[in-house]
Amino acid sequence: MEFDAVLLPARRARMIAQGLWHDRTINDELDACVADCPDKLALTAYRVEADDLRRFTYRELAQMVDRVAVGLARLGVQKNDIVACQLPNWWQFTVTYLACSRIGAVINPLMHIFRERELNFMLKHGEAKVIIAPKTFRGFDFEQMITAIQPGLPHLQHVVVIDGHGPNSFEALLSGPTWENEPDAASILSAHRPGPDDITQLIYTSGTTGEPKGVMHSANTVMANIIPYAKRLQLDAEDVVLMASPMAHQTGFMYGLMMPIMLQASAVLQDIWEPKKAVEVINAEKASFTMASTPFLTDLTRVVTENKTPVPSLKTFLCAGAPIPGPLVEQARATLGTKIVSAWGMSENGAVTLIRLDDPDERAFNTDGLPLPGVELKVVEADASGPALPAGTQGKLYLRACSNFGGYLKRQHLNGTDAEGWFDTGDLARIDEQGYVRITGRSKDVIIRGGENIPVVEIESLLYKHPAVALVAIVAYPDERLGERACAVVVPKPGQTFDMPSLVTYLKEQKVAIQYIPERLEVRQSMPSTPSGKIQKFKLREDLRDGAA
């Protein structure tokens, strides 16, 4: 794969001079762990449905990483090849990324909710050579789905499944044979180690263009975020990081997979979010930190309240993805005894604003935090060339950060970053006199449901192909637990009818991920629109909020 990460070279000298890029890779960090604390517990992985538990010390983790790295090389994976990973939070996810890094391959994390439609685009666009997936997970047969679409994916040479029983199983190809002891293993593991500016991750984000965009990150960009993030949260080698948020999102990947290794701390993975199980895991493993979206905090607080089972080791819960209701912060603080930290970020940058641990609790529900070192924010009326608006004034939010991505794969025209390095976040915000930011809305058409971006334009485009649909608009409506849910507002064609079962059945037939299907339908005779005919979504959102739809 040829990567067009055009946003990296222009800022390298400045980032190095300012001490914001550290010119290290995750290989350096793992090697340091093996040298400094080889027998320390590195990774604990809980599989809830399988009732399975696996532990690795840093020595054992590195051995398995080298084994899988050589195994990937045996499959023909070379430097800059894409290895797609559609896994829950299993130990094999962590090992796969670290193994890719050993041989200079690039990981492409894919959410396990994705189905044929999403995978067809991402695997083809990213030119994945290998995909690693479960045989089955939560009753769904991933192997069957992927092998069915493989003939249409010219670059995809291998489908590797975990818990499979055939020759293409992860166990047979990668984790079983002692590849690390083969005569050529040392040369394989040393020949193509990536540099800090090489692409290490390709992660897709749902945008406003109708197609997912492939975000390219280097070790320098992601680690430039993780280091000040951990410092602000006062995390160190003594911490135990619980990660139940998917590692196919930046939340899980950067702060559940990479950060514990960089801190020489311990990571605990939970593959299915069950709050009762999370309480058990927190107490069994003495977890001290976790990061997740608001619904996780709501659920954890409820279970601890109902079962009267405290979680005394949990010092900090960083909550991002949606505003945190004030009553929830107060209840969680009282019930869990945990500091609730608000934050904001994007796949393109990581979490770039968060409150401080010594900030008053109300900062967690009335702001999204302060920029981390290496991050600049400004709110303007139109574009980044305009003057910053006065404190407290809403405008378009632009960001310039050491952790800004390298660009969108094969989509340079969408990079949204000007010559001065200012990135258009697509968010509306205000910044107060102390520098705390509050995200107030979005200038781009995105719905965030429980921390998961809904690809609005893509789903609308599919619904427009339905024979009964004349006009459609998908808009957000508020939800206490998930922050937002999606509502499809439809004007049927004359003489046609359209209902919720029709919508669900049709989108399932189009192989859309179930989480992307709108949970509400409003059928109308007309849409509010501008004189030019553009649908006024803000009016639809107001109607839904006020109950007038």
Coordinates of C-alpha atoms in Angstrom, one line a residue:
M1 CA 0.0 0.0 0.0
E2 CA 1.2 3.5 -0.8
F3 CA 0.2 5.9 1.9
D4 CA -0.5 9.5 1.1
A5 CA -0.1 10.9 4.6
V6 CA 0.7 14.4 3.3
L7 CA 0.0 16.2 6.6
L8 CA 3.0 14.7 8.4
P9 CA 6.2 15.9 6.7
A10 CA 5.3 19.6 6.8
R11 CA 5.2 19.7 10.6
R12 CA 7.8 17.2 11.5
A13 CA 10.7 19.7 12.2
R14 CA 8.4 21.9 14.3
M15 CA 7.0 19.0 16.3
I16 CA 10.5 17.6 17.1
A17 CA 11.8 21.1 18.0
Q18 CA 9.0 21.6 20.4
G19 CA 9.5 18.2 22.0
L20 CA 5.9 17.1 21.0
W21 CA 7.0 14.2 18.8
H22 CA 9.1 11.6 20.6
D23 CA 10.4 9.5 17.7
R24 CA 9.5 6.2 19.4
T25 CA 7.3 3.4 18.3
I26 CA 5.2 0.8 20.2
N27 CA 8.1 -1.6 19.5
D28 CA 10.4 0.5 21.6
E29 CA 7.8 0.7 24.4
L30 CA 7.2 -3.1 24.5
D31 CA 10.9 -3.8 24.4
A32 CA 11.4 -1.5 27.4
C33 CA 8.7 -3.3 29.3
V34 CA 10.4 -6.7 28.7
A35 CA 13.7 -5.2 29.8
D36 CA 12.4 -3.4 32.9
C37 CA 9.5 -5.5 34.1
P38 CA 9.3 -8.8 32.2
D39 CA 7.3 -10.7 34.9
K40 CA 4.8 -7.9 35.5
L41 CA 1.2 -8.7 34.5
A42 CA 0.7 -6.9 31.2
L43 CA -2.6 -8.1 29.9
T44 CA -5.7 -9.7 31.3
A45 CA -8.5 -10.6 28.9
Y46 CA -12.1 -11.5 29.9
R47 CA -14.4 -13.2 27.4
V48 CA -17.8 -12.9 29.0
E49 CA -19.9 -15.3 26.9
A50 CA -17.2 -17.9 26.8
D51 CA -16.4 -17.5 30.5
D52 CA -12.7 -17.4 29.5
L53 CA -9.8 -15.6 31.1
R54 CA -6.3 -15.3 29.7
R55 CA -3.3 -13.5 31.3
F56 CA 0.1 -12.5 30.0
T57 CA 3.2 -11.1 31.6
Y58 CA 5.2 -8.7 29.5
R59 CA 7.7 -11.5 28.7
E60 CA 4.9 -13.8 27.6
L61 CA 3.2 -11.0 25.7
A62 CA 6.3 -10.2 23.7
Q63 CA 6.9 -13.9 23.0
M64 CA 3.4 -14.3 21.6
V65 CA 3.8 -11.0 19.6
D66 CA 7.0 -12.3 17.9
R67 CA 5.3 -15.6 17.2
V68 CA 2.3 -14.0 15.5
A69 CA 4.5 -11.5 13.7
V70 CA 6.5 -14.3 12.1
G71 CA 3.3 -16.1 11.3
L72 CA 2.0 -13.1 9.5
A73 CA 5.2 -12.9 7.5
R74 CA 4.7 -16.5 6.6
L75 CA 1.3 -15.5 5.1
G76 CA 3.1 -13.0 2.9
V77 CA 2.5 -9.9 5.0
Q78 CA 5.1 -7.3 4.3
K79 CA 5.9 -3.7 5.3
N80 CA 3.0 -1.3 4.7
D81 CA 0.6 -4.2 4.0
I82 CA -2.8 -3.8 5.7
V83 CA -4.0 -6.3 8.3
A84 CA -7.6 -5.8 9.1
C85 CA -8.8 -6.8 12.5
Q86 CA -12.5 -7.2 13.2
L87 CA -12.3 -8.4 16.7
P88 CA -14.0 -7.7 20.1
N89 CA -11.7 -6.8 23.0
W90 CA -9.8 -10.1 22.9
W91 CA -6.1 -10.7 23.6
Q92 CA -5.6 -11.5 20.0
F93 CA -6.5 -7.9 19.1
T94 CA -3.6 -6.5 21.2
V95 CA -1.2 -9.2 20.0
T96 CA -2.1 -8.6 16.3
Y97 CA -1.4 -4.9 16.5
L98 CA 1.9 -5.4 18.2
A99 CA 2.8 -8.2 15.8
C100 CA 2.0 -5.9 12.8
S101 CA 4.3 -3.3 14.3
R102 CA 7.2 -5.8 14.6
I103 CA 7.2 -6.3 10.8
G104 CA 6.1 -2.9 9.6
A105 CA 2.5 -3.9 8.7
V106 CA -0.4 -1.5 9.3
I107 CA -3.4 -2.5 11.4
N108 CA -6.9 -1.6 10.2
P109 CA -9.3 -1.9 13.3
L110 CA -12.8 -2.7 12.3
M111 CA -15.9 -2.6 14.6
H112 CA -17.4 -6.0 15.1
I113 CA -20.8 -4.5 14.3
F114 CA -19.9 -4.0 10.7
R115 CA -21.5 -6.2 8.1
E116 CA -21.1 -6.8 4.4
R117 CA -21.9 -3.3 3.3
E118 CA -19.3 -1.6 5.5
L119 CA -16.7 -4.3 5.1
N120 CA -16.9 -4.3 1.3
F121 CA -16.0 -0.7 1.2
M122 CA -13.3 -0.6 3.9
L123 CA -11.5 -3.8 2.9
K124 CA -11.4 -2.8 -0.8
H125 CA -10.5 0.8 -0.1
G126 CA -7.8 -0.1 2.3
E127 CA -6.5 -3.0 0.2
A128 CA -6.4 -5.3 3.2
K129 CA -4.2 -8.4 2.5
V130 CA -5.4 -10.3 5.7
I131 CA -8.4 -10.0 7.9
I132 CA -8.6 -11.5 11.4
A133 CA -12.0 -12.1 12.8
P134 CA -13.9 -14.4 15.2
K135 CA -15.4 -17.6 13.8
T136 CA -18.5 -16.5 15.7
F137 CA -19.3 -13.8 18.2
R138 CA -22.6 -13.1 19.8
G139 CA -24.3 -15.6 17.6
F140 CA -23.1 -14.2 14.3
D141 CA -20.9 -16.1 11.8
F142 CA -18.1 -13.8 10.8
E143 CA -16.3 -16.4 8.8
Q144 CA -19.3 -17.1 6.6
M145 CA -19.9 -13.4 6.0
I146 CA -16.3 -12.5 5.1
T147 CA -15.7 -15.6 2.9
A148 CA -18.9 -14.7 1.0
I149 CA -17.6 -11.2 0.1
Q150 CA -13.9 -12.3 -0.4
P151 CA -14.3 -12.9 -4.2
G152 CA -15.0 -9.2 -4.7
L153 CA -12.0 -8.1 -2.7
P154 CA -8.9 -8.6 -5.0
H155 CA -6.3 -7.7 -2.4
L156 CA -7.7 -10.0 0.4
Q157 CA -5.6 -13.1 0.4
H158 CA -6.3 -14.6 3.8
V159 CA -9.3 -14.8 6.1
V160 CA -8.0 -15.9 9.6
V161 CA -10.6 -16.8 12.2
I162 CA -10.3 -17.2 15.9
D163 CA -11.8 -20.4 17.4
G164 CA -12.0 -21.9 14.0
H165 CA -11.2 -25.6 13.4
G166 CA -9.8 -25.5 9.9
P167 CA -6.5 -24.6 8.3
N168 CA -7.3 -20.9 8.3
S169 CA -7.7 -20.7 12.1
F170 CA -5.7 -18.1 14.1
E171 CA -4.5 -20.9 16.3
A172 CA -3.2 -23.0 13.4
L173 CA -1.6 -20.2 11.4
L174 CA -0.4 -17.7 14.0
S175 CA -0.6 -18.4 17.7
G176 CA 0.0 -22.2 17.8
P177 CA 3.3 -22.9 16.0
T178 CA 6.4 -21.7 17.8
W179 CA 7.3 -19.4 14.8
E180 CA 9.6 -17.3 17.0
N181 CA 12.1 -20.2 17.3
E182 CA 12.4 -20.7 13.5
P183 CA 16.0 -20.0 12.1
D184 CA 14.9 -17.0 10.1
A185 CA 12.7 -15.5 12.9
A186 CA 15.3 -13.0 14.1
S187 CA 15.9 -11.6 10.6
I188 CA 12.1 -11.3 9.9
L189 CA 11.6 -9.5 13.2
S190 CA 14.4 -7.0 12.6
A191 CA 14.3 -6.4 8.8
H192 CA 11.2 -4.1 8.5
R193 CA 10.5 -2.5 11.8
P194 CA 8.7 0.8 11.1
G195 CA 10.0 4.2 11.9
P196 CA 8.0 6.7 14.0
D197 CA 6.7 8.5 10.9
D198 CA 5.5 5.4 9.1
I199 CA 1.8 4.7 9.1
T200 CA 0.9 2.4 12.0
Q201 CA -2.9 2.5 12.0
L202 CA -5.6 3.0 9.4
I203 CA -9.0 3.5 11.1
Y204 CA -12.3 4.4 9.4
T205 CA -14.5 7.1 10.6
S206 CA -18.1 7.8 9.5
G207 CA -18.2 11.3 7.9
T208 CA -20.5 13.5 5.9
T209 CA -19.4 12.5 2.4
G210 CA -21.5 9.3 2.1
E211 CA -18.4 7.1 2.5
P212 CA -16.2 6.2 5.5
K213 CA -12.8 8.0 5.5
G214 CA -9.6 6.1 6.3
V215 CA -7.7 8.0 9.0
M216 CA -3.9 7.5 8.8
H217 CA -1.8 7.7 12.0
S218 CA 1.8 7.3 12.7
A219 CA 3.5 6.4 16.0
N220 CA 4.4 10.0 16.4
T221 CA 0.9 11.3 16.1
V222 CA -0.8 8.8 18.4
M223 CA 1.9 8.8 21.0
A224 CA 2.1 12.6 21.0
N225 CA -1.5 12.4 22.4
I226 CA -1.2 9.5 24.8
I227 CA 1.8 11.0 26.7
P228 CA 0.2 14.3 27.8
Y229 CA -3.2 12.5 28.2
A230 CA -1.7 10.1 30.8
K231 CA 0.2 12.9 32.5
R232 CA -2.9 15.1 33.0
L233 CA -4.7 12.1 34.4
Q234 CA -1.7 11.3 36.7
L235 CA -1.6 7.7 35.4
D236 CA 1.6 5.6 35.8
A237 CA 3.0 2.1 36.0
E238 CA 0.9 1.4 39.2
D239 CA -2.4 1.8 37.4
V240 CA -4.6 -0.9 36.1
V241 CA -6.5 0.2 33.0
L242 CA -9.9 -1.4 32.3
M243 CA -11.1 -1.2 28.7
A244 CA -14.6 -2.3 27.8
S245 CA -15.0 0.2 25.0
P246 CA -14.2 -1.3 21.7
M247 CA -10.5 -1.3 20.7
A248 CA -11.6 -0.8 17.1
H249 CA -12.4 2.8 18.3
Q250 CA -9.6 5.2 19.2
T251 CA -10.8 5.1 22.8
G252 CA -10.0 1.4 23.2
F253 CA -7.1 1.4 20.8
M254 CA -5.1 4.3 22.1
Y255 CA -5.9 4.2 25.8
G256 CA -6.7 0.5 26.4
L257 CA -4.1 -1.1 24.1
M258 CA -1.2 1.4 23.6
M259 CA -1.2 3.5 26.8
P260 CA -0.8 0.7 29.3
I261 CA 2.3 -0.5 27.5
M262 CA 3.7 3.0 27.3
L263 CA 3.2 3.4 31.1
Q264 CA 4.4 -0.2 31.8
A265 CA 1.0 -0.6 33.5
S266 CA -1.5 -3.4 33.4
A267 CA -4.4 -3.6 31.0
V268 CA -7.7 -5.5 31.5
L269 CA -10.0 -6.2 28.6
Q270 CA -13.7 -7.0 28.7
D271 CA -15.3 -8.0 25.4
I272 CA -19.0 -7.5 26.1
W273 CA -20.3 -4.7 28.2
E274 CA -22.2 -6.1 31.1
P275 CA -22.1 -3.7 34.0
K276 CA -22.5 -6.4 36.7
K277 CA -19.5 -8.2 35.2
A278 CA -17.6 -5.0 35.0
V279 CA -18.0 -4.5 38.8
E280 CA -16.7 -8.0 39.3
V281 CA -13.7 -7.3 37.0
I282 CA -12.9 -3.9 38.6
N283 CA -12.8 -5.5 42.0
A284 CA -11.0 -8.7 41.0
E285 CA -8.3 -6.8 39.1
K286 CA -8.2 -3.6 41.2
A287 CA -8.8 -1.5 38.1
S288 CA -8.0 2.2 38.8
F289 CA -8.9 3.9 35.5
T290 CA -11.3 3.4 32.6
M291 CA -12.6 5.4 29.7
A292 CA -16.0 5.0 28.0
S293 CA -19.0 6.8 26.7
T294 CA -21.8 8.1 28.9
P295 CA -24.0 4.9 28.8
F296 CA -21.2 2.9 30.4
L297 CA -21.1 5.4 33.3
T298 CA -24.8 5.4 33.7
D299 CA -24.9 1.6 33.7
L300 CA -22.0 1.2 36.2
T301 CA -23.5 3.7 38.6
R302 CA -26.9 2.0 38.5
V303 CA -25.5 -1.4 39.2
V304 CA -23.3 -0.3 42.0
T305 CA -26.3 1.5 43.5
E306 CA -28.7 -1.4 43.1
N307 CA -26.3 -4.1 44.3
K308 CA -24.5 -2.0 46.9
T309 CA -21.2 -3.3 45.6
P310 CA -18.6 -0.6 45.8
V311 CA -15.6 -0.2 43.4
P312 CA -13.1 1.4 45.7
S313 CA -10.1 0.9 43.4
L314 CA -11.6 2.9 40.5
K315 CA -10.0 6.3 40.9
T316 CA -11.0 7.9 37.6
F317 CA -13.7 7.4 34.9
L318 CA -13.0 9.5 31.8
C319 CA -16.3 10.0 29.9
A320 CA -16.4 11.1 26.3
G321 CA -18.6 10.8 23.2
A322 CA -21.6 12.8 24.5
P323 CA -22.2 15.5 27.1
I324 CA -22.4 14.1 30.7
P325 CA -25.6 15.1 32.5
G326 CA -25.0 17.0 35.7
P327 CA -27.1 14.7 37.9
L328 CA -25.2 11.7 36.5
V329 CA -21.8 13.3 37.5
E330 CA -23.1 14.0 41.0
Q331 CA -24.6 10.5 41.4
A332 CA -21.6 8.7 40.0
R333 CA -19.2 10.8 42.2
A334 CA -21.3 9.9 45.3
T335 CA -21.9 6.3 44.4
L336 CA -18.6 5.2 42.9
G337 CA -16.3 7.6 44.8
T338 CA -14.6 8.1 41.4
K339 CA -13.5 11.3 39.7
I340 CA -15.5 11.9 36.6
V341 CA -13.5 13.5 33.8
S342 CA -15.1 15.0 30.7
A343 CA -13.2 14.9 27.4
W344 CA -13.6 15.5 23.7
G345 CA -11.7 14.2 20.7
M346 CA -11.9 12.6 17.3
S347 CA -10.4 9.6 15.5
E348 CA -8.3 12.1 13.6
N349 CA -6.7 13.5 16.8
G350 CA -7.4 11.3 19.9
A351 CA -8.9 12.9 23.0
V352 CA -7.5 16.4 22.8
T353 CA -9.4 18.2 25.6
L354 CA -10.1 17.0 29.1
I355 CA -10.6 18.6 32.5
R356 CA -8.0 18.3 35.3
L357 CA -8.3 16.0 38.2
D358 CA -8.4 19.0 40.6
D359 CA -11.1 20.8 38.7
P360 CA -14.5 21.2 40.4
D361 CA -16.9 18.4 39.5
E362 CA -19.2 20.8 37.7
R363 CA -16.5 21.3 35.0
A364 CA -17.3 17.7 33.9
F365 CA -20.8 18.5 33.0
N366 CA -20.6 22.1 31.8
T367 CA -17.4 21.8 29.8
D368 CA -15.5 19.3 27.7
G369 CA -12.1 20.3 29.2
L370 CA -9.0 22.2 28.4
P371 CA -6.6 21.5 25.5
L372 CA -3.7 19.1 26.2
P373 CA -0.2 20.4 25.7
G374 CA 0.5 20.5 22.0
V375 CA -3.1 21.4 21.1
E376 CA -4.4 24.8 20.0
L377 CA -8.1 25.6 19.6
K378 CA -9.9 28.5 18.1
V379 CA -13.5 29.3 17.4
V380 CA -14.2 31.4 14.3
E381 CA -17.2 32.6 12.4
A382 CA -16.4 31.0 9.1
D383 CA -13.0 29.5 8.3
A384 CA -9.7 29.3 10.1
S385 CA -8.3 32.4 8.4
G386 CA -10.8 34.6 10.3
P387 CA -10.2 36.1 13.7
A388 CA -11.0 34.1 16.8
L389 CA -14.4 35.0 18.3
P390 CA -14.7 36.5 21.8
A391 CA -14.8 34.2 24.8
G392 CA -18.2 32.5 25.2
T393 CA -19.2 33.1 21.6
Q394 CA -20.4 30.1 19.6
G395 CA -18.6 29.4 16.3
K396 CA -16.9 26.8 14.2
L397 CA -14.2 24.9 16.0
Y398 CA -10.7 24.6 14.5
L399 CA -7.9 22.6 16.0
R400 CA -4.1 22.5 15.5
A401 CA -2.5 19.6 17.3
C402 CA 0.7 17.5 17.5
S403 CA -1.6 14.5 17.3
N404 CA -3.4 15.5 14.1
F405 CA -3.6 12.7 11.7
G406 CA -1.6 12.2 8.5
G407 CA -4.6 12.6 6.3
Y408 CA -7.4 10.5 4.8
L409 CA -6.3 7.6 2.6
K410 CA -6.8 8.3 -1.1
R411 CA -8.9 11.4 -0.1
Q412 CA -6.5 14.3 0.2
H413 CA -9.2 16.7 -0.9
L414 CA -11.1 15.9 2.3
N415 CA -8.2 16.4 4.8
G416 CA -9.8 19.6 6.0
T417 CA -6.5 21.1 7.1
D418 CA -5.1 24.4 5.8
A419 CA -1.5 25.4 5.1
E420 CA -1.2 26.6 8.7
G421 CA -2.2 23.2 10.1
W422 CA -5.7 24.2 11.3
F423 CA -8.1 21.3 11.1
D424 CA -11.8 21.8 10.6
T425 CA -13.4 19.6 13.3
G426 CA -16.9 20.0 12.0
D427 CA -18.1 20.9 15.5
L428 CA -19.6 24.1 16.8
A429 CA -18.2 25.2 20.2
R430 CA -17.5 28.1 22.5
I431 CA -14.4 28.7 24.6
D432 CA -14.6 30.4 28.0
E433 CA -12.2 32.9 29.4
Q434 CA -10.3 30.2 31.2
G435 CA -9.8 28.2 28.0
Y436 CA -12.3 25.5 28.7
V437 CA -14.2 24.3 25.5
R438 CA -17.8 23.3 25.3
I439 CA -19.0 21.5 22.2
T440 CA -22.4 23.0 21.4
G441 CA -23.4 21.3 18.1
R442 CA -22.1 20.1 14.8
S443 CA -21.7 22.1 11.6
K444 CA -21.5 18.7 9.8
D445 CA -24.2 16.1 9.4
V446 CA -23.3 13.5 12.1
I447 CA -25.2 11.7 14.7
I448 CA -23.4 10.2 17.7
R449 CA -25.3 7.3 19.3
G450 CA -23.7 6.1 22.5
G451 CA -20.3 7.1 21.2
E452 CA -20.8 5.5 17.8
N453 CA -20.9 7.8 14.7
I454 CA -24.0 7.1 12.5
P455 CA -23.1 7.5 8.7
V456 CA -26.1 9.8 8.0
V457 CA -25.5 10.5 4.3
E458 CA -24.9 6.8 3.5
I459 CA -28.1 5.7 5.2
E460 CA -30.1 8.5 3.6
S461 CA -28.7 7.5 0.2
L462 CA -29.9 4.0 0.7
L463 CA -33.4 5.0 1.7
Y464 CA -33.7 7.3 -1.3
K465 CA -33.4 4.1 -3.4
H466 CA -36.5 2.6 -1.8
P467 CA -39.4 2.7 -4.3
A468 CA -41.8 4.3 -1.7
V469 CA -39.5 7.1 -0.6
A470 CA -39.7 10.6 -2.1
L471 CA -37.7 12.6 0.5
V472 CA -35.8 11.5 3.6
A473 CA -33.8 13.2 6.3
I474 CA -32.1 11.4 9.2
V475 CA -31.7 13.6 12.3
A476 CA -30.8 13.1 15.9
Y477 CA -33.2 13.2 18.8
P478 CA -32.1 13.3 22.5
D479 CA -31.9 10.1 24.6
E480 CA -31.1 10.0 28.3
R481 CA -28.8 7.0 28.1
L482 CA -27.2 7.1 24.7
G483 CA -27.1 10.9 24.2
E484 CA -28.7 10.7 20.8
R485 CA -30.7 8.3 18.7
A486 CA -31.5 8.5 15.0
C487 CA -34.9 9.3 13.5
A488 CA -35.7 8.9 9.8
V489 CA -38.2 11.6 8.6
V490 CA -39.8 10.4 5.3
V491 CA -42.1 11.9 2.7
P492 CA -43.5 8.9 0.7
K493 CA -44.1 9.0 -3.0
P494 CA -47.7 9.7 -4.0
G495 CA -49.9 6.7 -3.5
Q496 CA -47.2 4.9 -1.5
T497 CA -47.0 4.0 2.2
F498 CA -43.9 3.5 4.3
D499 CA -43.6 2.2 7.9
M500 CA -41.0 1.2 10.4
P501 CA -41.0 -2.5 9.5
S502 CA -40.5 -1.5 5.9
L503 CA -37.5 0.6 6.9
V504 CA -35.9 -2.0 9.0
T505 CA -36.4 -4.9 6.6
Y506 CA -35.1 -2.8 3.7
L507 CA -31.9 -1.7 5.5
K508 CA -31.2 -5.2 6.7
E509 CA -31.5 -6.4 3.1
Q510 CA -28.9 -3.8 2.2
K511 CA -26.6 -5.4 4.8
V512 CA -26.4 -2.3 7.0
A513 CA -25.0 -2.7 10.5
I514 CA -28.0 -3.0 12.9
Q515 CA -26.7 -0.1 15.0
Y516 CA -26.9 2.2 12.0
I517 CA -30.6 1.6 11.4
P518 CA -32.8 4.5 12.6
E519 CA -34.8 3.7 15.8
R520 CA -37.7 6.0 15.0
L521 CA -39.6 6.9 11.9
E522 CA -41.7 10.0 11.2
V523 CA -43.8 10.0 8.0
R524 CA -44.8 13.5 6.7
Q525 CA -46.5 15.1 3.8
S526 CA -43.7 17.7 3.3
M527 CA -40.3 18.8 4.7
P528 CA -39.3 22.2 6.0
S529 CA -36.9 23.6 3.4
T530 CA -35.1 26.7 2.2
P531 CA -36.2 28.6 -0.9
S532 CA -33.7 26.6 -2.8
G533 CA -35.2 23.4 -1.7
K534 CA -32.6 22.3 0.9
I535 CA -34.2 20.4 3.8
Q536 CA -33.9 22.3 7.0
K537 CA -32.7 19.6 9.4
F538 CA -32.5 22.0 12.3
K539 CA -36.3 22.5 12.2
L540 CA -36.8 18.7 12.2
R541 CA -34.5 18.4 15.2
E542 CA -36.4 21.1 17.0
D543 CA -39.7 19.3 16.2
L544 CA -38.4 16.0 17.6
R545 CA -37.1 17.7 20.7
D546 CA -40.4 19.5 21.3
G547 CA -42.5 16.5 20.4
A548 CA -44.2 18.2 17.4
A549 CA -43.2 15.8 14.7

